[in-house]
XYZ file of C-alpha atoms in Angstrom:
425
model
C 34.995 28.118 24.391
C 35.739 27.352 20.729
C 32.267 25.882 20.370
C 30.712 28.989 21.922
C 32.474 31.339 19.527
C 31.662 29.147 16.557
C 27.971 29.146 17.489
C 28.073 32.884 18.083
C 29.487 33.506 14.630
C 27.703 30.816 12.589
C 24.583 29.630 14.434
C 22.177 31.073 11.858
C 24.172 29.759 8.896
C 24.546 26.329 10.534
C 20.781 26.149 11.098
C 19.951 27.120 7.510
C 22.533 24.774 6.031
C 21.576 21.813 8.213
C 17.865 22.306 7.457
C 18.535 22.354 3.709
C 20.672 19.231 3.939
C 18.111 17.459 6.123
C 15.334 18.188 3.612
C 17.566 16.988 0.787
C 18.419 13.715 2.531
C 14.742 13.164 3.370
C 13.971 13.533 -0.333
C 16.631 10.936 -1.074
C 15.052 8.658 1.553
C 11.618 9.051 -0.058
C 13.095 8.393 -3.490
C 14.835 5.232 -2.238
C 11.612 4.106 -0.585
C 9.711 4.685 -3.814
C 12.390 2.903 -5.860
C 12.495 -0.146 -3.594
C 8.698 -0.464 -3.496
C 8.302 -0.012 -7.225
C 11.082 -2.461 -8.037
C 9.257 -5.098 -6.012
C 5.996 -4.335 -7.815
C 7.624 -4.228 -11.238
C 9.427 -7.505 -10.680
C 6.363 -9.334 -9.399
C 2.790 -8.130 -9.681
C 2.995 -5.759 -12.632
C 5.262 -7.914 -14.770
C 3.082 -10.891 -14.033
C -0.167 -9.000 -14.670
C 1.037 -7.608 -17.982
C 1.327 -11.175 -19.316
C -2.208 -12.145 -18.304
C -5.647 -11.749 -19.799
C -8.673 -11.375 -17.580
C -12.290 -12.135 -18.411
C -15.293 -11.616 -16.194
C -17.549 -14.644 -15.756
C -21.207 -14.002 -15.007
C -24.531 -15.795 -15.190
C -27.135 -15.001 -17.841
C -30.135 -15.098 -15.498
C -30.622 -11.346 -15.566
C -34.419 -11.397 -15.418
C -35.659 -11.421 -11.789
C -38.329 -14.034 -12.482
C -35.928 -16.357 -14.304
C -33.382 -15.987 -11.500
C -36.042 -16.706 -8.833
C -37.453 -19.725 -10.644
C -34.000 -21.198 -11.160
C -33.290 -20.935 -7.431
C -36.439 -22.840 -6.521
C -35.023 -26.056 -7.956
C -32.496 -27.997 -5.871
C -31.353 -29.813 -9.001
C -30.665 -26.532 -10.820
C -28.768 -25.099 -7.853
C -26.716 -28.269 -7.663
C -25.499 -27.629 -11.211
C -24.312 -24.165 -10.108
C -22.511 -25.730 -7.137
C -20.841 -28.338 -9.351
C -19.885 -25.765 -11.979
C -18.214 -23.568 -9.359
C -16.368 -26.488 -7.776
C -15.032 -27.672 -11.133
C -14.020 -24.136 -12.057
C -12.402 -23.440 -8.695
C -10.292 -26.603 -8.815
C -9.321 -26.346 -12.487
C -5.520 -26.361 -12.728
C -5.218 -24.797 -16.178
C -7.141 -21.561 -15.499
C -7.212 -19.275 -12.476
C -10.719 -18.413 -11.302
C -10.755 -15.682 -8.642
C -14.144 -14.945 -7.144
C -15.132 -11.722 -5.376
C -18.215 -9.620 -4.803
C -19.090 -6.471 -2.888
C -22.396 -6.718 -1.068
C -23.297 -4.918 2.188
C -23.707 -6.737 5.484
C -26.535 -5.833 7.807
C -24.727 -5.306 11.134
C -26.443 -4.958 14.519
C -25.210 -2.406 17.091
C -22.666 -1.078 14.617
C -19.816 0.849 16.293
C -18.076 2.175 13.195
C -18.194 5.493 11.375
C -20.704 6.601 8.747
C -17.858 6.275 6.175
C -18.319 2.502 6.457
C -21.848 2.758 5.066
C -22.467 1.098 1.710
C -23.820 4.340 0.227
C -20.952 6.535 1.422
C -18.998 7.985 -1.502
C -21.755 7.119 -4.010
C -24.806 8.908 -5.384
C -27.093 6.830 -3.178
C -28.774 8.289 -0.125
C -26.848 7.507 3.048
C -29.042 5.861 5.657
C -27.474 5.121 9.014
C -29.099 2.729 11.453
C -32.568 1.570 10.454
C -35.083 -1.129 11.406
C -34.848 -4.176 9.167
C -38.427 -5.011 8.067
C -37.753 -8.773 8.191
C -35.806 -9.170 11.430
C -37.287 -6.099 13.156
C -33.788 -5.319 14.444
C -31.843 -2.094 14.101
C -29.056 -2.626 11.580
C -26.427 -0.746 9.583
C -25.513 -1.497 5.961
C -21.725 -1.901 6.187
C -19.453 -2.183 3.162
C -18.491 -5.795 2.644
C -16.190 -7.555 0.207
C -16.487 -11.308 -0.292
C -13.450 -13.232 -1.558
C -12.412 -16.762 -2.412
C -9.097 -18.269 -1.351
C -7.729 -17.963 -4.883
C -8.650 -14.275 -4.952
C -7.019 -13.756 -1.552
C -3.852 -15.519 -2.690
C -3.739 -13.904 -6.141
C -3.663 -10.367 -4.748
C -1.426 -11.410 -1.843
C -3.648 -9.751 0.736
C -1.745 -9.193 3.977
C -2.923 -8.645 7.544
C -1.255 -6.715 10.324
C -1.160 -9.695 12.684
C -0.536 -12.315 9.965
C -4.061 -13.640 10.490
C -5.317 -16.072 7.849
C -8.739 -17.447 7.130
C -9.135 -21.147 8.053
C -10.280 -21.846 4.500
C -10.804 -25.589 4.865
C -12.862 -25.151 8.040
C -15.260 -22.468 6.793
C -18.768 -23.889 6.869
C -21.759 -21.799 5.856
C -24.082 -24.204 7.670
C -22.646 -22.887 10.927
C -23.801 -19.570 12.328
C -20.267 -18.274 12.892
C -17.944 -16.920 10.220
C -14.429 -15.481 10.594
C -13.937 -12.006 9.124
C -11.141 -9.544 8.470
C -11.637 -5.802 8.798
C -10.090 -2.981 6.801
C -7.434 -0.925 8.583
C -9.819 1.982 9.243
C -11.819 -0.247 11.603
C -9.020 -0.397 14.192
C -10.491 2.429 16.269
C -13.925 0.785 16.367
C -13.312 -2.949 16.858
C -10.564 -5.260 18.076
C -9.388 -8.778 17.290
C -11.500 -11.426 19.016
C -14.725 -9.411 19.069
C -17.905 -10.880 17.610
C -20.261 -8.842 15.455
C -23.859 -9.922 14.947
C -25.507 -9.408 11.600
C -26.991 -11.056 8.536
C -25.380 -12.265 5.325
C -27.834 -12.742 2.438
C -30.691 -12.670 4.974
C -29.134 -15.422 7.115
C -28.098 -14.431 10.682
C -24.415 -14.925 11.548
C -21.944 -14.210 14.311
C -18.940 -12.671 12.600
C -15.736 -13.219 14.574
C -12.922 -10.712 13.929
C -9.617 -12.514 13.378
C -7.497 -9.596 12.167
C -7.101 -6.389 10.155
C -5.868 -5.875 6.624
C -2.755 -3.769 6.188
C -3.332 -0.114 5.452
C -4.041 0.868 1.815
C -4.765 -2.702 0.721
C -6.231 -2.579 -2.777
C -7.351 -5.006 -5.493
C -8.521 -4.924 -9.092
C -12.319 -5.114 -9.182
C -14.708 -4.392 -12.050
C -12.325 -2.128 -13.991
C -11.283 -0.327 -10.817
C -7.517 -0.817 -10.780
C -7.242 0.114 -7.104
C -10.315 -0.725 -5.076
C -9.195 0.109 -1.552
C -10.486 -2.150 1.217
C -9.680 0.037 4.242
C -13.396 0.617 4.935
C -14.572 -2.937 4.174
C -15.484 -6.069 6.067
C -13.901 -9.086 4.352
C -15.978 -12.288 4.200
C -14.340 -15.559 3.052
C -16.073 -17.848 0.594
C -16.092 -21.513 1.672
C -13.765 -23.872 -0.149
C -16.140 -26.775 0.457
C -19.700 -26.068 -0.650
C -22.673 -27.500 1.194
C -25.178 -29.701 -0.588
C -28.392 -27.979 -1.576
C -31.362 -28.801 0.645
C -34.845 -27.438 1.227
C -33.582 -25.742 4.385
C -30.667 -23.854 2.840
C -31.631 -23.379 -0.810
C -32.740 -19.749 -0.347
C -29.380 -18.822 1.154
C -27.092 -20.915 -1.060
C -29.145 -19.975 -4.113
C -27.969 -16.377 -3.655
C -24.499 -17.202 -2.331
C -23.498 -19.659 -5.056
C -24.480 -17.276 -7.822
C -22.480 -14.511 -6.118
C -19.500 -16.863 -5.970
C -19.941 -17.763 -9.627
C -19.561 -14.117 -10.675
C -15.796 -13.716 -10.691
C -12.801 -13.253 -12.949
C -10.958 -15.849 -14.987
C -7.253 -15.169 -15.590
C -5.290 -16.965 -18.294
C -1.883 -16.532 -19.888
C -1.881 -14.425 -23.029
C -0.398 -17.273 -25.058
C -3.477 -19.452 -24.399
C -6.143 -17.010 -25.552
C -9.932 -16.831 -25.517
C -10.479 -19.978 -27.571
C -8.675 -22.068 -24.993
C -10.727 -20.556 -22.145
C -14.003 -21.054 -24.020
C -13.195 -24.709 -24.600
C -12.345 -25.223 -20.919
C -15.621 -23.647 -19.778
C -17.571 -25.633 -22.337
C -16.131 -28.883 -21.000
C -17.021 -27.913 -17.429
C -20.560 -27.023 -18.516
C -21.008 -30.450 -20.152
C -19.771 -32.187 -17.009
C -22.036 -30.269 -14.635
C -25.082 -29.411 -16.730
C -24.853 -25.654 -16.055
C -24.939 -23.542 -19.216
C -26.325 -20.228 -17.972
C -23.019 -18.353 -18.020
C -21.221 -15.922 -20.283
C -17.857 -14.216 -20.513
C -17.297 -10.496 -20.487
C -13.932 -9.432 -21.905
C -12.053 -6.988 -19.713
C -9.233 -5.636 -21.868
C -8.825 -2.728 -19.450
C -7.176 -5.127 -16.990
C -4.095 -5.652 -19.148
C -4.273 -2.138 -20.569
C -4.356 -0.450 -17.173
C -1.540 -2.553 -15.783
C 0.606 -1.822 -18.830
C -0.143 1.880 -18.479
C 0.793 1.747 -14.814
C 4.009 -0.078 -15.724
C 4.921 2.648 -18.209
C 3.871 5.420 -15.814
C 6.089 4.081 -13.036
C 9.094 3.953 -15.369
C 8.360 7.482 -16.596
C 7.980 8.822 -13.053
C 11.164 7.073 -11.979
C 13.126 8.757 -14.784
C 11.491 12.085 -13.994
C 12.349 11.783 -10.299
C 15.993 10.942 -11.080
C 16.221 14.039 -13.312
C 14.676 16.233 -10.631
C 16.995 14.740 -8.008
C 20.042 15.517 -10.164
C 18.911 19.118 -10.634
C 18.307 19.476 -6.895
C 21.745 18.019 -6.176
C 23.444 20.577 -8.426
C 21.489 23.418 -6.791
C 22.240 22.020 -3.348
C 25.986 21.870 -4.022
C 25.964 25.504 -5.107
C 24.024 26.566 -1.990
C 26.206 24.519 0.346
C 29.349 25.951 -1.249
C 28.086 29.477 -0.663
C 26.950 28.869 2.940
C 30.151 27.002 3.862
C 32.252 29.838 2.479
C 30.259 32.353 4.538
C 30.810 30.187 7.621
C 34.515 29.985 6.827
C 34.787 33.757 6.549
C 33.252 34.104 10.025
C 35.932 31.768 11.441
C 38.759 32.898 9.159
C 40.410 35.179 11.689
C 40.526 32.277 14.189
C 42.343 30.092 11.668
C 44.708 32.968 10.850
C 45.625 33.505 14.491
C 46.216 29.796 14.971
C 48.396 29.683 11.867
C 50.270 32.819 12.874
C 50.984 31.321 16.316
C 52.739 28.402 14.679
C 50.007 25.730 14.768
C 50.559 22.950 12.260
C 48.268 22.169 9.364
C 47.164 19.054 11.270
C 46.093 21.222 14.235
C 44.200 23.541 11.938
C 42.431 20.570 10.351
C 41.466 19.339 13.810
C 39.965 22.761 14.549
C 37.961 22.567 11.313
C 36.606 19.115 12.228
C 35.483 20.445 15.617
C 33.785 23.398 13.929
C 31.751 21.242 11.520
C 30.749 18.793 14.278
C 27.998 21.204 15.348
C 26.207 20.748 12.023
C 26.570 16.965 12.222
C 25.030 16.840 15.688
C 22.147 19.072 14.611
C 21.504 16.895 11.547
C 21.480 13.797 13.757
C 18.939 15.447 16.101
C 16.654 16.222 13.156
C 16.881 12.605 11.956
C 16.047 11.286 15.442
C 12.991 13.578 15.703
C 11.815 12.403 12.285
C 12.311 8.775 13.356
C 9.928 9.163 16.306
C 7.331 11.316 14.526
C 6.837 9.485 11.245
C 6.473 5.864 10.106
C 9.654 4.753 8.390
C 11.377 1.765 6.857
C 14.163 1.244 9.376
C 16.904 -0.147 7.119
C 16.530 2.605 4.521
C 16.279 5.265 7.205
C 19.426 4.005 8.935
C 21.234 4.069 5.595
C 20.023 7.616 5.099
C 21.310 8.716 8.527
C 24.757 7.220 7.986
C 25.046 8.477 4.416
C 23.690 11.908 5.340
C 26.069 12.527 8.213
C 29.121 11.111 6.398
C 28.444 13.113 3.238
C 27.663 16.248 5.254
C 30.962 15.864 7.134
C 33.013 15.132 4.014
C 31.457 18.030 2.144
C 31.963 20.488 4.991
C 35.499 19.415 5.851
C 36.508 19.266 2.205
C 35.240 22.767 1.452
C 36.646 24.280 4.659
C 40.087 22.721 3.993
C 39.964 23.981 0.419
C 39.306 27.538 1.586
C 41.974 27.232 4.291
C 44.632 25.855 1.930
C 43.916 28.643 -0.510
C 44.471 31.202 2.241
C 47.601 29.455 3.499
C 49.100 29.517 0.000
C 48.535 33.246 -0.052
C 49.808 33.505 3.586
C 46.544 35.107 4.652
C 47.549 38.238 2.722
C 44.255 39.958 3.580
C 45.365 40.078 7.209
C 48.718 41.787 6.564
């Protein structure tokens, strides 16, 4: 009966107050989530990146004829192979190789957003007949990565799938691939996709999916998102150049050679130049150059500063919201108290003890606690959450809500008791 009368008097106020508190605690949850995530980034990736210098390594064979003629010589291609191997295994510099180049996929089941031209100024062409293979294909976005690149950016998959780096062999006609998270509605783990990679036919076996919103630094793009990409692994062990494979490896090895070299800031460009010069002398490959990428360090430092600024701004906003919230809660709780005031007066007038009155107050505020819990449970099932933080938010929210309500109600009651409920005489 008490519950019925309380709801009759205060249902609207309880709903408004609980909704405001729920929104406030959700904001705290989002702030905690942001703070935890950013602290991890600041303590690892960003701090580490801010102390690094990155330079792009590329070949100098920019003329089509010079590039073609170079690839006709097995001896010349062998120098590229040796140069890459020496660079990739060098322990004093970190060479991370990546390249975006579309794959020609047969019987493609994905969306048009996966097309290489999507989001660019190029004309989007869906399925078309390849003039060389005479098969219908689709140009799908593809990102090729080396093991060092994969490890450097700590790329993660949803099923903890990893490339079998030591077993990848480009002489085979099967390659393992990872798909961006947006592919989950089109393909599944274990499926095989047929297509061609640098004009060579392959069966691409899907071993997993990247986690949602996976991004990397690529060609001055601080966050190149890979959700719409097929990920191809570069082999750790390169095949010898032969007459049969030189057309394919001639393109592949040069693609692998175009990557980024990362060194500590205290070593500098002179150190890197000397290292590359030594590798060139050992392998006989001199057709390379370095492109400085100061934006790498600059952008990471700007992001570092921006995160700190936003964190301070969010704390200031949260403090302002807290002050406003306390004022609103004080007002709404007082209105709720006034609606129940006559009940407390009658109980006091009938000789109930202060302890009994406090028990009545606790029962009255329980309605708001239960409603807040229901809202939290609905949110839990409707939205992706981080369980530990969310659980902390539920406990903290309900405890603080209860303490705030009970504290204010007891304050109003004690004030009236001291005045012996004079308004009722």
